[in-house]
Coordinates of C-alpha atoms in Angstrom, one line a residue:
Chain A
V1 CA -6.2 -40.0 4.8
T2 CA -7.6 -38.0 7.7
R3 CA -11.1 -36.7 7.4
I4 CA -11.3 -33.3 9.1
V5 CA -14.6 -31.7 9.8
C6 CA -15.1 -28.1 11.1
H7 CA -18.6 -27.2 12.3
Q8 CA -19.1 -23.4 12.4
L9 CA -21.6 -23.3 15.2
A10 CA -23.3 -20.3 16.8
P11 CA -22.8 -20.6 20.5
V12 CA -25.3 -18.6 22.6
I13 CA -23.9 -16.4 25.3
G14 CA -24.9 -17.7 28.8
E15 CA -26.6 -20.8 27.6
L16 CA -24.2 -23.4 28.9
D17 CA -26.6 -26.4 28.9
R18 CA -27.9 -25.6 25.4
N19 CA -24.4 -25.1 24.0
C20 CA -23.2 -28.4 25.5
D21 CA -26.1 -30.1 23.8
T22 CA -25.2 -28.5 20.6
I23 CA -21.6 -29.6 20.9
V24 CA -22.5 -33.2 21.6
A25 CA -25.0 -33.3 18.7
S26 CA -22.4 -31.8 16.4
V27 CA -19.7 -34.3 17.3
T28 CA -22.2 -37.1 17.0
A29 CA -23.2 -36.0 13.5
A30 CA -19.7 -35.5 12.4
V31 CA -18.5 -38.9 13.6
T32 CA -21.5 -40.5 12.0
S33 CA -20.4 -38.9 8.7
G34 CA -17.0 -40.5 9.1
A35 CA -15.0 -37.6 10.6
D36 CA -11.6 -38.5 12.1
V37 CA -11.1 -35.0 13.6
V38 CA -14.0 -32.7 14.6
V39 CA -13.2 -29.1 15.3
L40 CA -15.7 -26.6 16.9
P41 CA -15.3 -22.9 17.7
E42 CA -13.5 -21.2 20.6
L43 CA -15.6 -20.8 23.8
A44 CA -18.2 -23.1 22.3
T45 CA -19.7 -23.9 25.7
S46 CA -20.2 -20.3 26.9
G47 CA -20.3 -17.8 24.1
Y48 CA -17.8 -15.0 23.9
V49 CA -19.1 -11.5 24.6
F50 CA -19.2 -11.5 28.4
E51 CA -20.5 -8.5 30.3
S52 CA -18.5 -9.1 33.4
L53 CA -15.9 -11.4 35.0
D54 CA -18.8 -12.7 37.2
E55 CA -20.6 -13.8 34.1
A56 CA -17.5 -15.6 32.8
R57 CA -17.0 -17.3 36.1
S58 CA -20.7 -18.4 36.2
L59 CA -20.2 -20.2 32.8
A60 CA -16.8 -21.7 33.6
I61 CA -16.4 -25.5 33.8
G62 CA -13.6 -27.9 34.6
P63 CA -12.6 -31.1 32.7
D64 CA -14.9 -33.0 35.1
H65 CA -18.0 -31.3 33.5
D66 CA -20.2 -33.9 31.8
V67 CA -19.9 -32.3 28.4
F68 CA -16.5 -34.0 28.1
A69 CA -17.8 -37.4 29.1
R70 CA -20.7 -37.0 26.7
V71 CA -18.4 -36.1 23.8
A72 CA -16.2 -39.1 24.7
T73 CA -19.3 -41.3 24.5
A74 CA -20.2 -39.8 21.1
L75 CA -16.7 -40.9 20.0
A76 CA -17.0 -44.4 21.5
G77 CA -15.9 -47.2 19.1
T78 CA -14.0 -44.8 16.9
S79 CA -10.4 -43.5 16.8
A80 CA -11.8 -40.0 16.1
V81 CA -11.0 -36.9 18.2
A82 CA -13.0 -33.7 18.9
V83 CA -11.5 -30.3 19.7
F84 CA -13.5 -27.4 21.1
G85 CA -13.1 -24.3 23.1
F86 CA -14.5 -23.8 26.5
C87 CA -14.5 -21.3 29.3
E88 CA -12.4 -23.1 31.9
Q89 CA -12.6 -22.7 35.7
G90 CA -9.0 -22.5 36.8
Q91 CA -7.4 -22.3 40.3
G92 CA -9.5 -20.2 42.7
D93 CA -11.4 -17.5 40.8
V94 CA -9.3 -17.7 37.7
V95 CA -10.9 -18.3 34.3
H96 CA -9.1 -19.5 31.2
N97 CA -10.0 -19.4 27.5
S98 CA -9.2 -23.1 26.8
A99 CA -9.6 -25.8 24.3
A100 CA -9.8 -29.6 24.9
V101 CA -8.8 -32.5 22.7
V102 CA -11.2 -35.3 23.5
A103 CA -11.1 -39.0 22.4
A104 CA -13.3 -42.0 23.2
D105 CA -11.3 -42.6 26.4
G106 CA -11.8 -39.0 27.5
V107 CA -9.9 -35.6 27.6
Q108 CA -6.4 -36.0 26.1
V109 CA -5.2 -32.5 26.8
V110 CA -6.4 -29.0 27.8
Y111 CA -4.6 -26.0 26.3
R112 CA -5.1 -22.6 27.8
K113 CA -4.9 -19.7 25.3
T114 CA -1.6 -17.9 25.7
H115 CA -2.3 -14.7 23.6
L116 CA -5.5 -13.0 24.7
W117 CA -7.4 -10.7 22.4
D118 CA -8.7 -7.3 23.6
T119 CA -11.5 -7.6 26.2
E120 CA -10.5 -11.2 26.9
K121 CA -7.8 -9.6 29.0
R122 CA -10.5 -8.4 31.4
F123 CA -11.9 -11.9 31.9
F124 CA -9.3 -14.5 31.3
S125 CA -5.9 -15.4 32.7
P126 CA -3.5 -16.4 29.9
G127 CA -2.1 -19.9 29.8
V128 CA 1.5 -20.3 31.2
S129 CA 2.5 -23.2 28.8
L130 CA 2.9 -23.6 25.1
P131 CA 0.5 -26.0 23.5
P132 CA 1.5 -29.7 23.5
V133 CA 1.4 -31.9 20.4
V134 CA -1.1 -34.7 21.0
D135 CA -0.2 -38.0 19.4
T136 CA -3.7 -39.4 18.5
A137 CA -4.7 -42.4 16.4
V138 CA -5.7 -40.0 13.6
G139 CA -2.6 -37.8 13.6
R140 CA -0.3 -35.6 15.7
I141 CA -2.4 -32.6 16.6
G142 CA -1.4 -29.2 18.0
V143 CA -4.0 -26.8 19.3
L144 CA -4.0 -23.0 19.1
V145 CA -6.9 -20.7 20.0
C146 CA -7.7 -17.8 17.7
Y147 CA -5.2 -14.9 18.2
D148 CA -2.5 -17.4 19.0
L149 CA -2.4 -18.2 15.3
E150 CA -1.2 -14.7 14.5
F151 CA 2.2 -15.4 16.2
P152 CA 4.4 -17.3 13.9
E153 CA 6.4 -18.4 16.9
M154 CA 3.4 -20.6 17.8
T155 CA 2.9 -22.4 14.5
R156 CA 6.7 -22.9 14.3
H157 CA 6.8 -24.3 17.8
L158 CA 4.1 -26.9 17.0
A159 CA 5.8 -27.9 13.7
L160 CA 9.1 -28.3 15.4
H161 CA 7.4 -30.6 17.9
G162 CA 5.9 -32.8 15.2
A163 CA 2.4 -31.5 14.7
E164 CA 1.0 -32.7 11.4
L165 CA -2.3 -30.9 11.9
I166 CA -2.9 -27.7 13.8
V167 CA -6.5 -27.1 14.8
V168 CA -7.6 -23.6 15.7
P169 CA -11.0 -23.1 17.5
T170 CA -11.6 -19.4 16.8
N171 CA -14.1 -16.5 17.2
W172 CA -12.9 -14.1 14.6
P173 CA -14.6 -10.7 15.1
A174 CA -15.8 -9.3 11.8
G175 CA -13.6 -6.6 10.4
P176 CA -13.2 -4.7 7.1
R177 CA -11.3 -6.1 4.3
P178 CA -10.8 -5.2 0.6
A179 CA -13.4 -6.5 -1.8
G180 CA -12.5 -10.0 -3.0
E181 CA -10.0 -10.7 -0.2
R182 CA -10.1 -13.5 2.2
P183 CA -10.1 -12.7 5.9
V184 CA -6.6 -11.8 6.9
E185 CA -6.6 -14.6 9.5
T186 CA -7.0 -17.1 6.6
I187 CA -4.0 -15.6 4.9
I188 CA -2.0 -16.0 8.0
A189 CA -3.1 -19.6 8.2
M190 CA -2.1 -20.2 4.6
A191 CA 1.3 -18.8 5.1
A192 CA 1.9 -20.7 8.4
A193 CA 0.8 -24.0 6.7
R194 CA 3.2 -23.4 3.8
T195 CA 6.2 -22.3 5.8
N196 CA 5.8 -25.2 8.2
R197 CA 4.3 -27.8 5.9
V198 CA 1.5 -28.6 8.2
V199 CA -2.3 -28.8 7.7
I200 CA -4.2 -26.1 9.6
A201 CA -8.0 -26.3 10.3
C202 CA -9.5 -23.1 11.7
C203 CA -13.1 -23.4 13.0
D204 CA -14.8 -20.0 13.3
R205 CA -18.3 -19.2 14.7
T206 CA -21.3 -17.6 13.3
G207 CA -24.4 -15.8 14.7
T208 CA -24.5 -12.3 16.2
E209 CA -23.8 -12.0 19.9
R210 CA -24.6 -8.8 21.9
G211 CA -24.1 -6.8 18.7
Q212 CA -20.8 -8.5 17.8
E213 CA -20.6 -10.0 14.3
W214 CA -18.2 -12.7 13.3
T215 CA -16.1 -13.4 10.2
A216 CA -17.6 -16.9 9.8
G217 CA -14.3 -17.7 8.1
T218 CA -13.9 -21.4 8.8
T219 CA -11.2 -22.7 6.5
I220 CA -9.1 -25.9 6.2
V221 CA -5.6 -25.3 4.6
D222 CA -3.5 -28.0 3.1
Y223 CA 0.2 -28.4 3.8
E224 CA 1.2 -26.5 0.7
G225 CA -0.8 -23.5 1.9
W226 CA -3.8 -23.8 -0.4
I227 CA -7.5 -23.9 0.6
A228 CA -8.7 -27.4 1.0
A229 CA -12.2 -26.5 2.3
T230 CA -14.5 -23.8 3.4
C231 CA -18.1 -24.1 4.8
D232 CA -21.0 -25.5 2.9
A233 CA -24.5 -24.1 3.4
D234 CA -24.8 -26.0 6.7
G235 CA -21.7 -24.3 8.1
I236 CA -19.6 -27.5 7.7
A237 CA -16.2 -27.6 6.2
T238 CA -14.8 -31.1 5.3
A239 CA -11.4 -32.1 3.9
E240 CA -9.8 -35.5 3.5
L241 CA -6.0 -35.0 3.7
D242 CA -3.1 -37.3 4.0
L243 CA -1.1 -36.0 7.0
V244 CA 2.0 -38.3 6.4
P245 CA 3.7 -35.9 3.9
T246 CA 3.8 -33.2 6.6
R247 CA 6.5 -35.3 8.3
D248 CA 8.9 -34.6 5.5
K249 CA 9.8 -31.0 5.3
R250 CA 11.8 -31.2 2.1
I251 CA 10.5 -28.8 -0.6
S252 CA 13.4 -29.2 -3.1
T253 CA 16.3 -31.4 -3.7
R254 CA 18.4 -29.3 -1.4
N255 CA 15.8 -27.6 0.9
D256 CA 14.1 -28.6 4.1
L257 CA 11.8 -26.0 5.7
L258 CA 12.9 -26.7 9.2
G259 CA 16.4 -27.8 8.4
D260 CA 17.1 -24.6 6.5
R261 CA 16.4 -22.5 9.6
R262 CA 19.6 -20.6 10.6
T263 CA 19.6 -21.7 14.2
D264 CA 23.1 -20.3 14.5
L265 CA 21.6 -16.8 13.9
Y266 CA 18.1 -17.0 15.6
Chain B
V1 CA 4.5 9.3 2.5
T2 CA 7.2 7.1 0.9
R3 CA 7.0 6.4 -2.8
I4 CA 8.1 2.8 -3.3
V5 CA 8.9 1.7 -6.9
C6 CA 9.7 -1.9 -7.8
H7 CA 11.0 -2.5 -11.3
Q8 CA 10.6 -6.1 -12.4
L9 CA 13.6 -6.3 -14.8
A10 CA 14.8 -9.3 -16.9
P11 CA 18.5 -9.6 -16.1
V12 CA 20.5 -11.5 -18.7
I13 CA 22.7 -14.3 -17.5
G14 CA 26.4 -13.5 -18.1
E15 CA 25.8 -10.0 -19.4
L16 CA 27.3 -8.0 -16.5
D17 CA 27.9 -4.7 -18.3
R18 CA 24.5 -4.8 -19.9
N19 CA 22.8 -5.6 -16.7
C20 CA 24.6 -2.8 -14.9
D21 CA 23.5 -0.4 -17.6
T22 CA 19.9 -1.6 -17.1
I23 CA 20.1 -1.1 -13.3
V24 CA 21.5 2.5 -13.7
A25 CA 18.8 3.3 -16.3
S26 CA 16.1 1.9 -14.1
V27 CA 17.1 3.7 -11.0
T28 CA 17.5 7.0 -13.0
A29 CA 14.0 6.6 -14.4
A30 CA 12.5 5.7 -11.0
V31 CA 14.1 8.7 -9.3
T32 CA 13.0 11.0 -12.1
S33 CA 9.4 9.8 -11.5
G34 CA 9.7 10.7 -7.8
A35 CA 10.7 7.4 -6.2
D36 CA 12.0 7.4 -2.6
V37 CA 12.8 3.7 -2.6
V38 CA 13.7 1.8 -5.8
V39 CA 13.8 -2.0 -5.5
L40 CA 15.2 -4.2 -8.3
P41 CA 15.4 -8.0 -8.4
E42 CA 17.8 -10.5 -6.8
L43 CA 21.1 -11.0 -8.8
A44 CA 20.2 -8.1 -11.0
T45 CA 23.9 -7.7 -12.1
S46 CA 24.5 -11.3 -13.1
G47 CA 21.4 -13.3 -13.8
Y48 CA 20.5 -16.4 -11.8
V49 CA 20.9 -19.7 -13.7
F50 CA 24.6 -20.3 -13.5
E51 CA 26.1 -23.4 -15.2
S52 CA 29.1 -23.6 -12.9
L53 CA 30.8 -22.0 -9.9
D54 CA 33.4 -20.6 -12.3
E55 CA 30.6 -18.8 -14.2
A56 CA 29.3 -17.3 -10.9
R57 CA 32.8 -16.2 -10.0
S58 CA 33.4 -14.6 -13.3
L59 CA 30.3 -12.4 -12.8
A60 CA 31.0 -11.6 -9.1
I61 CA 31.7 -8.0 -8.1
G62 CA 32.6 -6.2 -5.0
P63 CA 31.2 -2.9 -3.6
D64 CA 34.0 -1.1 -5.4
H65 CA 32.5 -2.0 -8.8
D66 CA 31.4 1.1 -10.6
V67 CA 27.7 0.1 -10.8
F68 CA 27.4 1.2 -7.2
A69 CA 29.0 4.6 -7.9
R70 CA 26.8 5.0 -11.0
V71 CA 23.7 4.2 -9.0
A72 CA 24.8 6.7 -6.3
T73 CA 25.2 9.3 -9.0
A74 CA 21.8 8.6 -10.3
L75 CA 20.5 9.3 -6.7
A76 CA 22.5 12.5 -6.4
G77 CA 20.6 15.4 -5.0
T78 CA 17.8 13.2 -3.7
S79 CA 17.2 11.4 -0.4
A80 CA 16.1 8.3 -2.3
V81 CA 17.7 4.9 -1.9
A82 CA 18.0 1.9 -4.3
V83 CA 18.2 -1.7 -3.4
F84 CA 19.2 -4.4 -5.8
G85 CA 20.7 -7.9 -5.7
F86 CA 24.1 -8.7 -7.0
C87 CA 26.5 -11.6 -7.3
E88 CA 29.2 -10.7 -4.7
Q89 CA 32.8 -11.6 -4.7
G90 CA 33.6 -12.5 -1.1
Q91 CA 36.8 -13.5 0.6
G92 CA 39.1 -15.6 -1.6
D93 CA 37.0 -17.6 -4.1
V94 CA 33.8 -17.4 -2.1
V95 CA 30.7 -15.9 -3.8
H96 CA 27.6 -14.6 -2.1
N97 CA 24.0 -13.9 -3.2
S98 CA 23.9 -10.3 -1.9
A99 CA 21.8 -7.2 -1.9
A100 CA 23.0 -3.6 -1.5
V101 CA 21.2 -0.5 -0.2
V102 CA 22.7 2.5 -2.1
A103 CA 22.0 6.2 -1.4
A104 CA 23.5 9.3 -3.0
D105 CA 26.5 9.1 -0.8
G106 CA 27.2 5.5 -1.7
V107 CA 26.6 1.9 -0.5
Q108 CA 24.9 2.0 2.9
V109 CA 25.0 -1.7 3.6
V110 CA 25.5 -5.1 1.9
Y111 CA 23.4 -8.0 3.1
R112 CA 24.4 -11.6 2.2
K113 CA 21.4 -14.0 1.7
T114 CA 21.3 -16.4 4.7
H115 CA 18.8 -18.9 3.3
L116 CA 19.9 -20.4 0.0
W117 CA 17.5 -22.0 -2.4
D118 CA 18.2 -25.3 -4.1
T119 CA 21.1 -25.0 -6.6
E120 CA 22.2 -21.7 -5.1
K121 CA 23.9 -24.0 -2.5
R122 CA 26.2 -25.2 -5.3
F123 CA 27.4 -21.6 -6.0
F124 CA 27.0 -19.4 -3.0
S125 CA 28.3 -19.2 0.5
P126 CA 25.4 -18.2 2.8
G127 CA 25.7 -15.0 4.8
V128 CA 26.8 -15.3 8.4
S129 CA 24.8 -12.3 9.8
L130 CA 21.2 -11.4 10.0
P131 CA 20.2 -8.4 7.9
P132 CA 20.6 -4.9 9.5
V133 CA 18.0 -2.3 9.6
V134 CA 19.2 0.8 7.7
D135 CA 18.1 4.1 8.9
T136 CA 17.7 6.2 5.7
A137 CA 16.2 9.6 5.0
V138 CA 13.1 7.8 3.5
G139 CA 12.5 5.2 6.3
R140 CA 14.0 2.4 8.2
I141 CA 14.7 -0.3 5.7
G142 CA 15.4 -4.0 6.2
V143 CA 16.5 -6.3 3.4
L144 CA 15.8 -9.9 2.7
V145 CA 16.6 -11.9 -0.4
C146 CA 13.9 -14.2 -1.9
Y147 CA 13.8 -17.5 0.2
D148 CA 14.7 -15.6 3.3
L149 CA 11.2 -14.2 3.3
E150 CA 9.8 -17.7 3.9
F151 CA 11.3 -17.8 7.4
P152 CA 9.0 -15.9 9.8
E153 CA 12.0 -15.6 12.1
M154 CA 13.5 -13.1 9.6
T155 CA 10.6 -10.8 9.2
R156 CA 10.1 -10.8 12.9
H157 CA 13.8 -10.0 13.5
L158 CA 13.6 -7.0 11.2
A159 CA 10.3 -5.8 12.8
L160 CA 11.9 -6.1 16.3
H161 CA 14.8 -4.0 15.1
G162 CA 12.6 -1.2 13.9
A163 CA 12.2 -1.9 10.2
E164 CA 9.3 0.1 8.7
L165 CA 9.8 -1.3 5.2
I166 CA 11.2 -4.7 4.3
V167 CA 12.4 -4.8 0.7
V168 CA 12.9 -8.2 -0.9
P169 CA 14.8 -8.5 -4.2
T170 CA 13.7 -11.9 -5.5
N171 CA 13.9 -14.4 -8.4
W172 CA 10.8 -16.5 -7.7
P173 CA 10.9 -19.7 -9.9
A174 CA 7.5 -20.2 -11.6
G175 CA 5.6 -23.0 -9.9
P176 CA 2.0 -24.4 -10.1
R177 CA -0.7 -22.8 -8.1
P178 CA -4.5 -23.2 -8.0
A179 CA -6.5 -21.1 -10.5
G180 CA -7.2 -17.7 -9.1
E181 CA -4.6 -17.9 -6.4
R182 CA -1.7 -15.5 -5.9
P183 CA 1.8 -16.8 -5.7
V184 CA 2.4 -18.4 -2.4
E185 CA 5.3 -16.1 -1.7
T186 CA 2.9 -13.2 -2.0
I187 CA 0.7 -14.8 0.6
I188 CA 3.7 -15.2 2.9
A189 CA 4.5 -11.6 2.4
M190 CA 0.9 -10.5 3.3
A191 CA 1.0 -12.6 6.5
A192 CA 4.4 -11.2 7.5
A193 CA 3.3 -7.7 6.8
R194 CA 0.1 -8.1 8.9
T195 CA 1.7 -10.0 11.8
N196 CA 4.6 -7.5 12.1
R197 CA 2.8 -4.3 10.9
V198 CA 5.4 -3.5 8.4
V199 CA 5.3 -2.7 4.7
I200 CA 6.9 -5.3 2.4
A201 CA 8.0 -4.7 -1.2
C202 CA 9.0 -7.8 -3.2
C203 CA 10.6 -7.1 -6.5
D204 CA 10.6 -10.3 -8.7
R205 CA 12.1 -10.7 -12.2
T206 CA 10.8 -11.6 -15.6
G207 CA 12.2 -13.2 -18.8
T208 CA 13.1 -16.8 -19.3
E209 CA 16.7 -17.8 -18.5
R210 CA 18.2 -21.1 -19.7
G211 CA 14.7 -22.6 -19.6
Q212 CA 13.8 -21.3 -16.2
E213 CA 10.6 -19.3 -16.0
W214 CA 9.8 -16.9 -13.3
T215 CA 6.7 -16.0 -11.3
A216 CA 6.9 -12.3 -12.2
G217 CA 5.0 -11.7 -9.0
T218 CA 6.3 -8.3 -7.9
T219 CA 4.0 -7.0 -5.1
I220 CA 4.0 -4.2 -2.6
V221 CA 2.0 -5.1 0.6
D222 CA 0.8 -2.5 3.1
Y223 CA 1.2 -2.8 6.9
E224 CA -2.2 -4.3 7.3
G225 CA -1.3 -7.1 4.9
W226 CA -3.3 -6.0 1.9
I227 CA -2.0 -5.5 -1.7
A228 CA -0.9 -1.9 -2.3
A229 CA 0.5 -2.5 -5.8
T230 CA 1.4 -5.0 -8.5
C231 CA 3.1 -4.4 -11.8
D232 CA 1.8 -2.2 -14.6
A233 CA 2.3 -3.1 -18.2
D234 CA 5.9 -1.8 -18.0
G235 CA 6.7 -4.1 -15.1
I236 CA 6.7 -1.3 -12.6
A237 CA 4.8 -1.5 -9.3
T238 CA 4.4 1.8 -7.4
A239 CA 2.9 2.5 -4.0
E240 CA 2.8 5.7 -1.9
L241 CA 2.6 4.6 1.7
D242 CA 3.0 6.3 5.0
L243 CA 5.6 4.3 7.0
V244 CA 5.1 6.2 10.3
P245 CA 2.1 4.0 11.5
T246 CA 4.3 0.9 11.3
R247 CA 6.1 2.2 14.4
D248 CA 3.0 1.7 16.5
K249 CA 2.2 -2.0 16.8
R250 CA -1.1 -1.6 18.6
I251 CA -4.0 -3.2 16.8
S252 CA -6.7 -2.9 19.5
T253 CA -7.2 -1.0 22.7
R254 CA -5.4 -3.8 24.6
N255 CA -3.2 -5.5 21.9
D256 CA 0.3 -4.8 20.5
L257 CA 1.6 -7.2 18.0
L258 CA 5.1 -7.2 19.4
G259 CA 4.2 -6.5 23.0
D260 CA 1.8 -9.5 23.0
R261 CA 4.6 -12.0 22.2
R262 CA 5.0 -14.4 25.1
T263 CA 8.7 -13.9 25.5
D264 CA 8.5 -15.9 28.7
L265 CA 7.6 -18.9 26.6
Y266 CA 9.5 -18.5 23.3

């Protein structure tokens, strides 16, 4: 089984050093508790509610920033991986809303969010590539960032490319919902997990930032679409799930979720 | 607003005449109650649990069968439409799991289910065309049948072709689910409604047929993905929903659910 841990942190806008310390401490604690996959929120290094493009640029880092080396060190001697969002310095003045998959031997992949939400379009350049599936010692992992999840093309793409686990660093802005209902993003994750037979781990954030409140809806969904874990009082969601069954898409004697697609029609 | 009525009938296997009478009576009652769109279950004419291909053939009908004319008569003088599933006699000995959209002036369209579930593959030939969107006096309607709904390509296709309302005649076989959870098909409908900003009306069936039990999960979902109606004690779900907002896919100042798709990447 794979032990998946999401830590629903509260990044602080503008506090790059402090946020990096928080990330390293969180990964260290999760690995000590036996985590195989640690998921942290979107833009965990920088915070989210930028006031200007200049502010976003001032917080942007590259994969050479020491937070990645420090996270790799925290993972040393294990096969665990950590995934977290960061504000990435791209080519020239361009900034991306990115997520990195890090293992003990360093950054495995950086994915740049391809679907930007609202004011993100003021600050970030969207990625120009679909997310890869990273073959790690603890499973084949695909990464999406927040609003990406709301495009079923994205989850389908990752399932078709062999993802067993989709991890989703997010900052879900708080919104209204009917009493007793889960956040709609969770419902979308459940449907995507079920229709693709993959595990999905969404790590949201908490705290209030420049007046913006968050859903704090961290959820791990199993490959049948049911809730495997939500946060405990410390903001940590933990699930131990066997990823191997996700490789077999059969859901009845005669049905296969990917094989039943009508590729002659769409 | 459009008044949508789903009637969760219990078709009886093999009883074609009786089932047709039930359909006509149901449509008549719904229209009398002010329905604009009446949705009935999958295979409402024939029942579902066939013992043989011969049995399916013996219950198969074409659009010239008088149930369609009788339903049209029931709709006379109104702009309402009725959608129900039927076992269709195709070319030669071929049988399809189909659904018809009927208005006062007759059958508007027949859609043949393109994704067959389990033993259906023994009896039915899958459709060779994606469902059309039917421009009716009460809204632009797309039709899916049961398992079709579990392919996000299908709901996306209908949204891209202008569907405001997706109607889904279904026979959902009863399956296990965690306590307190909705049927997973309902969760898939909620996610599809939200990610495409369309209304989705799923009409399931009830009754036990040759030992098969049904979910009896009829649900109407609004275009934000929330539950608008489930069945009352008589097995009738009714929702009055404005379909016009489904034409506008903007969900923030800078976001449009269809416009944000990365058609350069997928």
